XYZ file of C-alpha atoms in Angstrom:
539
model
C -74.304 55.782 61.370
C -70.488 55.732 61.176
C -70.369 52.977 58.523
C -72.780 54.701 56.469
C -70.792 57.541 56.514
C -67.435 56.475 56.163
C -68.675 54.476 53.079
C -70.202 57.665 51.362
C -66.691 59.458 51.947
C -64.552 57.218 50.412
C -67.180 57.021 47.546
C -66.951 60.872 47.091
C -63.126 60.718 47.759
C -62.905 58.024 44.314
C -65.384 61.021 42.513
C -62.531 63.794 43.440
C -59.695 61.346 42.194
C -61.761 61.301 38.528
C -60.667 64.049 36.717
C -57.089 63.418 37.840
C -57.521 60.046 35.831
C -58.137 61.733 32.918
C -55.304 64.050 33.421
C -52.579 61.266 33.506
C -54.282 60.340 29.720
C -53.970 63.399 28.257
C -50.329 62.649 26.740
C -51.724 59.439 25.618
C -55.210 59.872 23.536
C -54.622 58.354 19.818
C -54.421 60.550 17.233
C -56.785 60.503 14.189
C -55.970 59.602 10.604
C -57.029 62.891 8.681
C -59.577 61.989 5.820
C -58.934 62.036 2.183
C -57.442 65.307 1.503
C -55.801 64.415 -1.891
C -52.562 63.655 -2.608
C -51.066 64.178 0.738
C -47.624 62.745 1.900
C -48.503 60.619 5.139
C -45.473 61.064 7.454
C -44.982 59.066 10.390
C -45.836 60.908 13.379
C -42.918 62.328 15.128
C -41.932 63.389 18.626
C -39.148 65.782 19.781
C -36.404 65.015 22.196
C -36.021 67.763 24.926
C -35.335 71.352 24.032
C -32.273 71.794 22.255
C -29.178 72.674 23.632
C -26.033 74.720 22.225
C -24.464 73.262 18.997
C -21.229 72.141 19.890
C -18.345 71.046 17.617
C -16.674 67.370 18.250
C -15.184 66.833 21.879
C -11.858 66.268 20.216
C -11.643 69.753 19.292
C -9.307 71.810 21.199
C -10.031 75.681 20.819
C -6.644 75.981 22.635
C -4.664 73.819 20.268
C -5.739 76.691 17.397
C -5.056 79.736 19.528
C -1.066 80.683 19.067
C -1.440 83.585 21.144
C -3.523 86.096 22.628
C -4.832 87.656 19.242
C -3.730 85.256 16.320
C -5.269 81.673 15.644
C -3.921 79.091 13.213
C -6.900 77.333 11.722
C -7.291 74.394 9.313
C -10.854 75.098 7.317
C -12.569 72.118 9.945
C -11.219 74.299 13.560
C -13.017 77.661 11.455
C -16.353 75.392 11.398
C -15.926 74.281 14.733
C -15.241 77.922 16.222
C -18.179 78.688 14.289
C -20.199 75.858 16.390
C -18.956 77.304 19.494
C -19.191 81.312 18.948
C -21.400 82.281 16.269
C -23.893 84.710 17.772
C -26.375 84.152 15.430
C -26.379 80.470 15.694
C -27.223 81.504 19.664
C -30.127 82.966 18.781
C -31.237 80.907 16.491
C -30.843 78.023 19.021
C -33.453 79.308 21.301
C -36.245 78.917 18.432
C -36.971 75.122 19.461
C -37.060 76.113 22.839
C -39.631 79.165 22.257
C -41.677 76.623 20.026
C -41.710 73.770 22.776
C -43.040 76.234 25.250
C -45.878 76.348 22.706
C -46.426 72.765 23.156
C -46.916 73.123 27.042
C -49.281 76.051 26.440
C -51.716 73.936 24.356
C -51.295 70.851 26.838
C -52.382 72.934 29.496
C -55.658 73.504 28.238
C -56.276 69.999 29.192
C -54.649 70.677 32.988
C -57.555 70.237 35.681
C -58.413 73.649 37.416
C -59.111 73.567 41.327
C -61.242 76.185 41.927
C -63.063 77.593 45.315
C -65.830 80.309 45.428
C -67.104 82.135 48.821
C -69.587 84.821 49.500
C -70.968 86.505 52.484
C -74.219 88.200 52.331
C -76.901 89.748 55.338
C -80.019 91.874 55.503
C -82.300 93.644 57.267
C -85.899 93.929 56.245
C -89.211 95.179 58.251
C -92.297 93.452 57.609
C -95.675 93.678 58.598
C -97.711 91.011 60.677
C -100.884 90.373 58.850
C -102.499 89.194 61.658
C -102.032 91.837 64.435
C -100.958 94.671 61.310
C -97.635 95.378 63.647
C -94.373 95.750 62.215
C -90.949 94.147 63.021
C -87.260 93.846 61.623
C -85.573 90.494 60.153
C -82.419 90.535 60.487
C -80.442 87.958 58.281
C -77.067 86.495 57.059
C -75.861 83.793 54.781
C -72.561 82.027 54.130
C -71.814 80.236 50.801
C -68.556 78.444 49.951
C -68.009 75.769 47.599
C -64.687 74.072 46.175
C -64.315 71.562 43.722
C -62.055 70.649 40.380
C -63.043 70.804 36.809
C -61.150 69.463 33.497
C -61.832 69.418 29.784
C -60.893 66.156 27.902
C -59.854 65.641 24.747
C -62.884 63.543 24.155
C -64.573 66.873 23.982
C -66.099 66.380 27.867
C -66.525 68.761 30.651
C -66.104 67.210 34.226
C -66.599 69.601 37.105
C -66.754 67.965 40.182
C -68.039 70.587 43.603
C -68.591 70.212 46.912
C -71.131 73.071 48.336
C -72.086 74.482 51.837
C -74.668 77.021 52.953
C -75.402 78.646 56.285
C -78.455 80.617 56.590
C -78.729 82.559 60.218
C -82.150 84.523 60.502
C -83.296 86.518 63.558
C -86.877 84.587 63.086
C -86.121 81.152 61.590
C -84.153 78.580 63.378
C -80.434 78.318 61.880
C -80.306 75.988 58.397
C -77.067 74.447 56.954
C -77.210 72.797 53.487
C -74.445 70.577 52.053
C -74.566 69.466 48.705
C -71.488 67.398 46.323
C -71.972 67.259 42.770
C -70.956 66.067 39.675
C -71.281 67.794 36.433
C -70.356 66.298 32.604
C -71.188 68.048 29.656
C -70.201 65.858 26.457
C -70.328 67.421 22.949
C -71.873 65.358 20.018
C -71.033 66.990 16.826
C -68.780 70.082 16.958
C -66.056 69.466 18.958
C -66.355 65.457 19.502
C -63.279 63.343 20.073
C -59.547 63.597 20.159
C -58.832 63.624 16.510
C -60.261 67.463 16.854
C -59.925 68.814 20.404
C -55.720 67.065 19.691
C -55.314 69.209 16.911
C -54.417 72.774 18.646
C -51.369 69.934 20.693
C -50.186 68.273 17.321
C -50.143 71.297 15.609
C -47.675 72.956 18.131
C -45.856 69.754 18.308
C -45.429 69.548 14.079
C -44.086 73.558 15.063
C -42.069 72.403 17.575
C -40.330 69.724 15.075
C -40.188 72.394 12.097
C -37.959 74.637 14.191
C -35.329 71.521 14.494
C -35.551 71.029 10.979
C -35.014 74.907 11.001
C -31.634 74.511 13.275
C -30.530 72.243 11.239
C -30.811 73.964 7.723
C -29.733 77.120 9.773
C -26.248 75.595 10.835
C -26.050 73.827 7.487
C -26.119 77.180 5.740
C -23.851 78.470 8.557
C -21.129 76.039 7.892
C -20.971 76.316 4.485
C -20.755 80.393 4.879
C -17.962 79.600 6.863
C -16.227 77.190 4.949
C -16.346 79.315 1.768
C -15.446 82.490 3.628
C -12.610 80.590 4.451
C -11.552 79.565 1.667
C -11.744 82.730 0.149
C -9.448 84.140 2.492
C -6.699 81.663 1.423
C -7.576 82.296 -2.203
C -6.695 86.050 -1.551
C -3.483 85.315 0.842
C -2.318 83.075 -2.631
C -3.144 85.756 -4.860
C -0.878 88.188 -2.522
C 1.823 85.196 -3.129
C 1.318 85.211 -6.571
C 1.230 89.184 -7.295
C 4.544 89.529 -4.815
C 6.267 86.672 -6.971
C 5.198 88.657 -10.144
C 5.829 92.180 -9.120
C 9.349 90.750 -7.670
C 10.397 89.626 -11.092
C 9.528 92.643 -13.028
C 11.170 94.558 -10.312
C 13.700 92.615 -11.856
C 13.738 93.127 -14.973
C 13.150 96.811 -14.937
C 16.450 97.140 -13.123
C 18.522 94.903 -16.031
C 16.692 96.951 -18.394
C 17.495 99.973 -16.987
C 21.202 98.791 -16.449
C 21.560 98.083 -20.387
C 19.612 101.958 -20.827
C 22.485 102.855 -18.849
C 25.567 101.211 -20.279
C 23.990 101.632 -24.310
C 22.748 97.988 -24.730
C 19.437 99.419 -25.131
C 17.292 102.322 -25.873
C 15.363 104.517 -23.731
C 12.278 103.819 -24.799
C 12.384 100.009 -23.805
C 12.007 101.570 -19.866
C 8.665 102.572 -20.162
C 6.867 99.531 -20.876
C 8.519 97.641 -17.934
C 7.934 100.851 -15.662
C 4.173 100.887 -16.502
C 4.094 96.918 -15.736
C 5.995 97.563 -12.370
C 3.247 100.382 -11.595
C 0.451 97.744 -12.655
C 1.496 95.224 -10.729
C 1.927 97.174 -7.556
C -1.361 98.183 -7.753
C -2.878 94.936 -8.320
C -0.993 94.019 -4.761
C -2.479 96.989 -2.872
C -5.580 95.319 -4.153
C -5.389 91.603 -3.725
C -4.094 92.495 0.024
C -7.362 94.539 1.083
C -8.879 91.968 -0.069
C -7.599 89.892 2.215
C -7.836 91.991 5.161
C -11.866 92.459 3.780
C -12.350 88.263 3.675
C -10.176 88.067 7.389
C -12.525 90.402 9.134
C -15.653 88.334 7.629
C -14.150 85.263 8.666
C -13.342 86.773 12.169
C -16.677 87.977 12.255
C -18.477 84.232 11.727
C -15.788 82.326 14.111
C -14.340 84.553 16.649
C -15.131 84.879 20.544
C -17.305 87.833 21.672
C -13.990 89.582 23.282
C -11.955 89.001 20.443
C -11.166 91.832 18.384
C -11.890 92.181 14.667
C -9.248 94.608 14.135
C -6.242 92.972 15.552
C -6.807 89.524 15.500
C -4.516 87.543 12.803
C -6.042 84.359 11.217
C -3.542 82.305 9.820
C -5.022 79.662 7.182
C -3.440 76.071 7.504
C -5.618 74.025 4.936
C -4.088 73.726 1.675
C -6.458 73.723 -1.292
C -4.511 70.543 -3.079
C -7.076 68.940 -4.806
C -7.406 65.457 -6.709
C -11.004 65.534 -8.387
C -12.299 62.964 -9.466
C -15.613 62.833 -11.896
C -18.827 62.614 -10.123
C -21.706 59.810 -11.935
C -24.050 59.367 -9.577
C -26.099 62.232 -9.875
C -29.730 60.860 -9.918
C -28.701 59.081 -6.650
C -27.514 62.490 -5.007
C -30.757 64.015 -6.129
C -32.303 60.800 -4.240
C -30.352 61.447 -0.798
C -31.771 65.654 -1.034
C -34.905 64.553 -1.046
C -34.402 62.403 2.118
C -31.954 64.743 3.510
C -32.831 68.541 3.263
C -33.680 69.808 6.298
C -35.922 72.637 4.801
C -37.728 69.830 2.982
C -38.528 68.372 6.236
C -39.555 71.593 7.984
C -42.364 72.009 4.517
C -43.401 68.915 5.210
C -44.208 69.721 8.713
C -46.283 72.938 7.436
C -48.203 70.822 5.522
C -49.391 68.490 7.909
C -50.068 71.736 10.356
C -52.389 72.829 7.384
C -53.930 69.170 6.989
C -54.806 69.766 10.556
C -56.239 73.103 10.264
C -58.815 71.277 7.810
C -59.710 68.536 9.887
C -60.791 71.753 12.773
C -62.477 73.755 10.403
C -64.384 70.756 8.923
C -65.230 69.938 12.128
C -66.269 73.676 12.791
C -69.195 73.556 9.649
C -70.898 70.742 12.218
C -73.714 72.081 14.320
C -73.249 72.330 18.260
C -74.693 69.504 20.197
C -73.954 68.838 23.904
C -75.564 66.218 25.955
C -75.351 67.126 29.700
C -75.983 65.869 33.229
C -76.063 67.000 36.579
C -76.139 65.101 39.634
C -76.039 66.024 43.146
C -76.616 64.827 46.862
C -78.162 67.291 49.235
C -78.061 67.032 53.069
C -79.879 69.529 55.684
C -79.449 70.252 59.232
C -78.952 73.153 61.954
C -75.066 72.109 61.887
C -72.249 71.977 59.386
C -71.521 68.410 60.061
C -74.599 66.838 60.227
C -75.415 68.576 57.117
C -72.899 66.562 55.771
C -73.879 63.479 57.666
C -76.821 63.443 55.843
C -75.677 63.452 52.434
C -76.569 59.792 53.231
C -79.639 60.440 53.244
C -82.376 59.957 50.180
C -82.658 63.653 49.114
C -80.902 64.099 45.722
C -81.032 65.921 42.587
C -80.211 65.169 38.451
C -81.040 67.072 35.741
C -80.311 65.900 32.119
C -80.595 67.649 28.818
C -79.252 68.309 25.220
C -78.220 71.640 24.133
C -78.142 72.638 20.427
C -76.971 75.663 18.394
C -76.246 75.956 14.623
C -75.701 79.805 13.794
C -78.166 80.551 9.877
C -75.991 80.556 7.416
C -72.959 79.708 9.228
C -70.699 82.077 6.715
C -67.798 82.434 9.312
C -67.388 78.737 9.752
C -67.270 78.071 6.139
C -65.231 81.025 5.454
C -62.501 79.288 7.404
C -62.946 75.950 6.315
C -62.311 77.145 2.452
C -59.422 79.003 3.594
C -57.935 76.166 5.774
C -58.146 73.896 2.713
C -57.223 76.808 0.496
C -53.514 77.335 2.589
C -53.468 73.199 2.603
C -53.303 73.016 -1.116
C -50.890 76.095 -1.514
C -48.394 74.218 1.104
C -48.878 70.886 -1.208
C -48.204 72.603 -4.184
C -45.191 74.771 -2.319
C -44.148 71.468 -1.184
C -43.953 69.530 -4.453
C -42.245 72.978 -5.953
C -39.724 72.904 -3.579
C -38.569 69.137 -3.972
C -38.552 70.093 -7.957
C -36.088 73.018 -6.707
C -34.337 70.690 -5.192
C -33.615 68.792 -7.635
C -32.219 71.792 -9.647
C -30.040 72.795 -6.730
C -28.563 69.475 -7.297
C -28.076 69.156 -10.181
C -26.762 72.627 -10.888
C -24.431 72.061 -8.242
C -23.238 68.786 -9.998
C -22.748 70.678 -13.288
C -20.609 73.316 -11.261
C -18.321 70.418 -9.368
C -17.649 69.605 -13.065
C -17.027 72.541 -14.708
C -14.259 73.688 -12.188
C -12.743 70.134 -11.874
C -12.046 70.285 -16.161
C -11.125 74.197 -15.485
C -8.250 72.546 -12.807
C -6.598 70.592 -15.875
C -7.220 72.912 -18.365
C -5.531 75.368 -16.274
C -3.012 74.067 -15.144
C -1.768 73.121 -19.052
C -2.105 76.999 -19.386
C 0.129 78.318 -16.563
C 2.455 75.718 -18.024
C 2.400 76.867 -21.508
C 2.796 80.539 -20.502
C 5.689 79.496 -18.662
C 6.950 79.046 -21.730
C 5.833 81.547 -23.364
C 7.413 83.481 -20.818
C 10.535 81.934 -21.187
C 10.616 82.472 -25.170
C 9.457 85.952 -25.090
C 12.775 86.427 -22.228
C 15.291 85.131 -24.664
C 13.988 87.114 -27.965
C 14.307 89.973 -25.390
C 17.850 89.360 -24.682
C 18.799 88.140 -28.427
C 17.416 91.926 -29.460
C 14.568 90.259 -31.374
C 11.349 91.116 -28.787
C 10.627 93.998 -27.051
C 10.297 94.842 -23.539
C 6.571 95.409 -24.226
C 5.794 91.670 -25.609
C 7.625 90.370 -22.355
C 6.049 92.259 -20.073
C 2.751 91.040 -21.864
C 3.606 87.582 -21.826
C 4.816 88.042 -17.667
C 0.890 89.457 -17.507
C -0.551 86.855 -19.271
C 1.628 84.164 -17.348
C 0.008 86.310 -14.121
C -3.345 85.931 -14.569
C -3.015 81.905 -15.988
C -1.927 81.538 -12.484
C -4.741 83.290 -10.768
C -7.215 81.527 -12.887
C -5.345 78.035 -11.723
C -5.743 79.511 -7.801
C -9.172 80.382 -8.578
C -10.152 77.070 -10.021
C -8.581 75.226 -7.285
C -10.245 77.508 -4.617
C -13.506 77.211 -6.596
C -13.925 73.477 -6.779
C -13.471 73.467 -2.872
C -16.271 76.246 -2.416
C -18.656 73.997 -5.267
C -17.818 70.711 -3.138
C -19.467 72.635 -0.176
C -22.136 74.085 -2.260
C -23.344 70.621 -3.244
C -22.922 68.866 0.161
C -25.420 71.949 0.829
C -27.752 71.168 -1.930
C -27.911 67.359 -1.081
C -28.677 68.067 2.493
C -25.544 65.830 3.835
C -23.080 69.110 5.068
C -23.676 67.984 9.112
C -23.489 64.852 8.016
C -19.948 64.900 6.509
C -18.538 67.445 9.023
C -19.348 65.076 11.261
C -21.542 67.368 13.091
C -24.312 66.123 15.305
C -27.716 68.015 16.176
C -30.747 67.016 18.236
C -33.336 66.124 15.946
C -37.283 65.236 15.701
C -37.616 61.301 16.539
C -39.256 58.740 14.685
């Protein structure tokens, strides 16, 4: 008897060790190729690395190196992005998106985790019957024990396995004691609705395709970040060189209200030649008071997108170090930048990845119009003896049990299922069609952006010509002043004029740097060329 038995143990041991098979595939079933849905982009199927960490600038920059003292930083416009990396609370949060969407992944994967489960119930009576031979009464007194323990699993094949081990102790004050033992296996298999990997996958991939979407979503996040940053920067130093320019130009009509008032005073000139030069002192002190809350308004932004926690917006000093010198140069290869956005953009990829969510909402609810079929089996061995173990001794034994059937349900009508198969296919072609809109958007960004570069790079010479000619005009207008021919009113216009020529030059200069960013942004290449790294979906 002990070979017998040991034999039948190990074969039920192998029957336990099933399901966990299975388990060890579930990472590894193939996925389908979705049907002909139209003109669908196929993209490669893609895998994430680990959940994301923090997005850190280069290790060769030194947040030290920047820091002068305890509450004033000296920044070129690459240290602003990189404190931007480092303490932007925004980017934080936004950070913890892939994360959030990877726990997503593990939820659907555990659908397909095998379940232990153990069941036990207790039970007694006590009945009076009647003897039909004598007619006497007496009591029964009873109780029964039931446990039973086993594992189940679904697969993505669209199987059930539930494998259960059974025991049974009936104790009766008028039948001798019974003990049944029983291990069986269970597989229910659906035919139609619900068959294969390429459907019961789908819930997996489609958190997966989320998963990647919200790296593509970092990305175009940090992208956008950067580029805040950078122009925020740079329009800070465009308002610290308008300050330059407005204390230059309010120091020389200073000076010339005081010669001009001099000659009032000795006779050289007439009274009336103060006012005009008093008005343009007034103006341009105003225009100061201006340009340098304007500054303090642009610090406190840039503070705001690149400083610590602790750091305080209100005292900290920022002191710009990048100077906006600029040698442009036209830009001709515009149809191959529009090329590169379409490869590039990161919220191109992360429409994509909707899309192919959507194609597999259409392969489910296709799947869902089917009818329900499930084949089934159940098989079991049954022992039975006055003892626990020799129950289970004679599991050996011939007695056994198998039932086998089909099982089929198709609900009349069947308007739900359809309902959500139109709109499945309906949200499919509305992310194609958002999809092809958005790379013909992208093209415009582009190209827009392109026509911008240009625009400001022929407003650099032109301007510059004009700050030189006012120059002179300046200078002209100064000597027909002191020859007695011009009037302090025709200088002080020419000294405005000069003024805002060499705004407009700033401005240009400042503005070609900010459309250089703008178009780095449209093409998609901004991490690229700040040499900026990021974990991202592989191939």
């Amino acid at each position: 008897m002990t070979a017998p038995r040991y034999t039948f143990r190990c074969r039920h041991l192998s029957l336990l060790a099933l399901p966990l098979f299975f388990t060890g595939c579930v990472d590894h079933w193939g996925m389908f190729e979705a049907d002909d849905l139209g003109d669908v982009p196929r993209e490669p199927m893609m895998r994430a690395q680990d959940p994301v960490g923090p997005v850190q600038p280069p290790p060769s920059f030194s947040e030290a190196a920047v820091q002068t003292g305890p509450e004033r930083y000296e920044l070129s416009v690459e240290d602003a992005v990189f404190m931007a990396l480092r303490h932007n609370r925004n980017l934080r949060v936004q950070e913890l998106q892939p994360v959030i969407a990877d726990a997503f992944v593990l939820t659907e994967r555990g659908i397909y985790d095998p379940e232990l489960f153990v069941n036990y119930q207790y039970g007694e009576e006590s009945v009076a019957e009647t003897d039909r031979g004598t007619g006497s009464a007496f009591s029964v007194d009873g109780l029964d024990y039931a446990a039973e323990a086993g594992i189940r699993q679904r697969l993505p094949t669209g199987t059930d396995v539930e494998l259960s081990v059974q025991q049974d102790r009936s104790v009766s004050s008028r039948t001798p004691e019974e003990q049944e033992a029983r291990v069986g296996l269970s597989i229910t298999q659906s035919l139609l609705q619900g068959f294969g990997p390429a459907v019961n996958m789908a819930s997996v991939r489609s958190a997966e395709l989320a998963r990647d979407a919200s790296y593509y979503e970092l990305a175009a996040f940090t992208e956008s970040l950067m580029a805040e940053v950078e122009t925020t920067y740079w329009q800070y130093v465009l308002a610290r060189e308008q300050i330059a320019i407005f204390e230059r130009s309010l120091a020389v009509a200073e000076q010339q209200r005081n010669e001009i008032e001099t000659q009032i005073e000795i006779g050289t000139l007439p009274q009336i030649n103060a006012a005009a030069i008093r008005a343009e002192v007034a103006r341009r002190n105003q225009d100061l008071i201006d340009a340098r809350s304007l500054a303090e308004e642009r610090r406190m932004r840039l503070a705001q997108l690149i400083l610590p926690r602790n750091a305080p917006l209100a005292r900290t000093r920022i002191e710009a170090r990048s100077v906006p010198t600029v040698n442009p140069e036209p830009i001709t290869d515009g149809p191959e930048r529009v090329d590169l956005a379409v490869q590039a953009r990161p919220d191109l990829k992360e429409a994509e990845m909707e899309l192919a969510q959507n194609r597999l909402e259409v392969v489910q609810t296709r799947n869902g119009l089917l009818p329900r079929l499930d084949f089934f089996v159940d098989v079991g061995k049954t022992g039975y003896a006055q003892s626990v173990r020799r129950a289970f001794d004679d599991l050996g034994g011939e007695t056994y049990d198998a039932t086998v059937g089909f099982e089929f349900n198709l609900p009349l009508g069947n308007r739900a299922a359809k309902g959500d198969a139109l709109a499945a296919r309906a949200s499919h072609d509305q992310a194609l069609e958002s999809l092809r809109n958005l790379q013909r958007v992208i093209e415009l960004d582009v190209m827009l952006a392109l026509n911008e570069v240009e625009r400001l790079r022929q407003q650099i010479d032109a301007t510059t010509a004009t700050v030189e000619l006012q120059r002179q005009s300046v200078q002209a207008e100064k000597d027909r002043f002191e020859l007695g021919s011009g009037t302090s009113l025709q200088l002080a216009q020419a000294q405005r004029d000069l003024l805002e020529a060499e705004i407009a030059h700033s401005e240009a200069v400042i503005q070609y740097r900010i459309a250089l960013v703008d178009l780095y942004l449209a093409e998609g290449t901004l991490l690229e060329r700040r040499g900026v790294s990021m974990p991202m979906p592989l191939r």
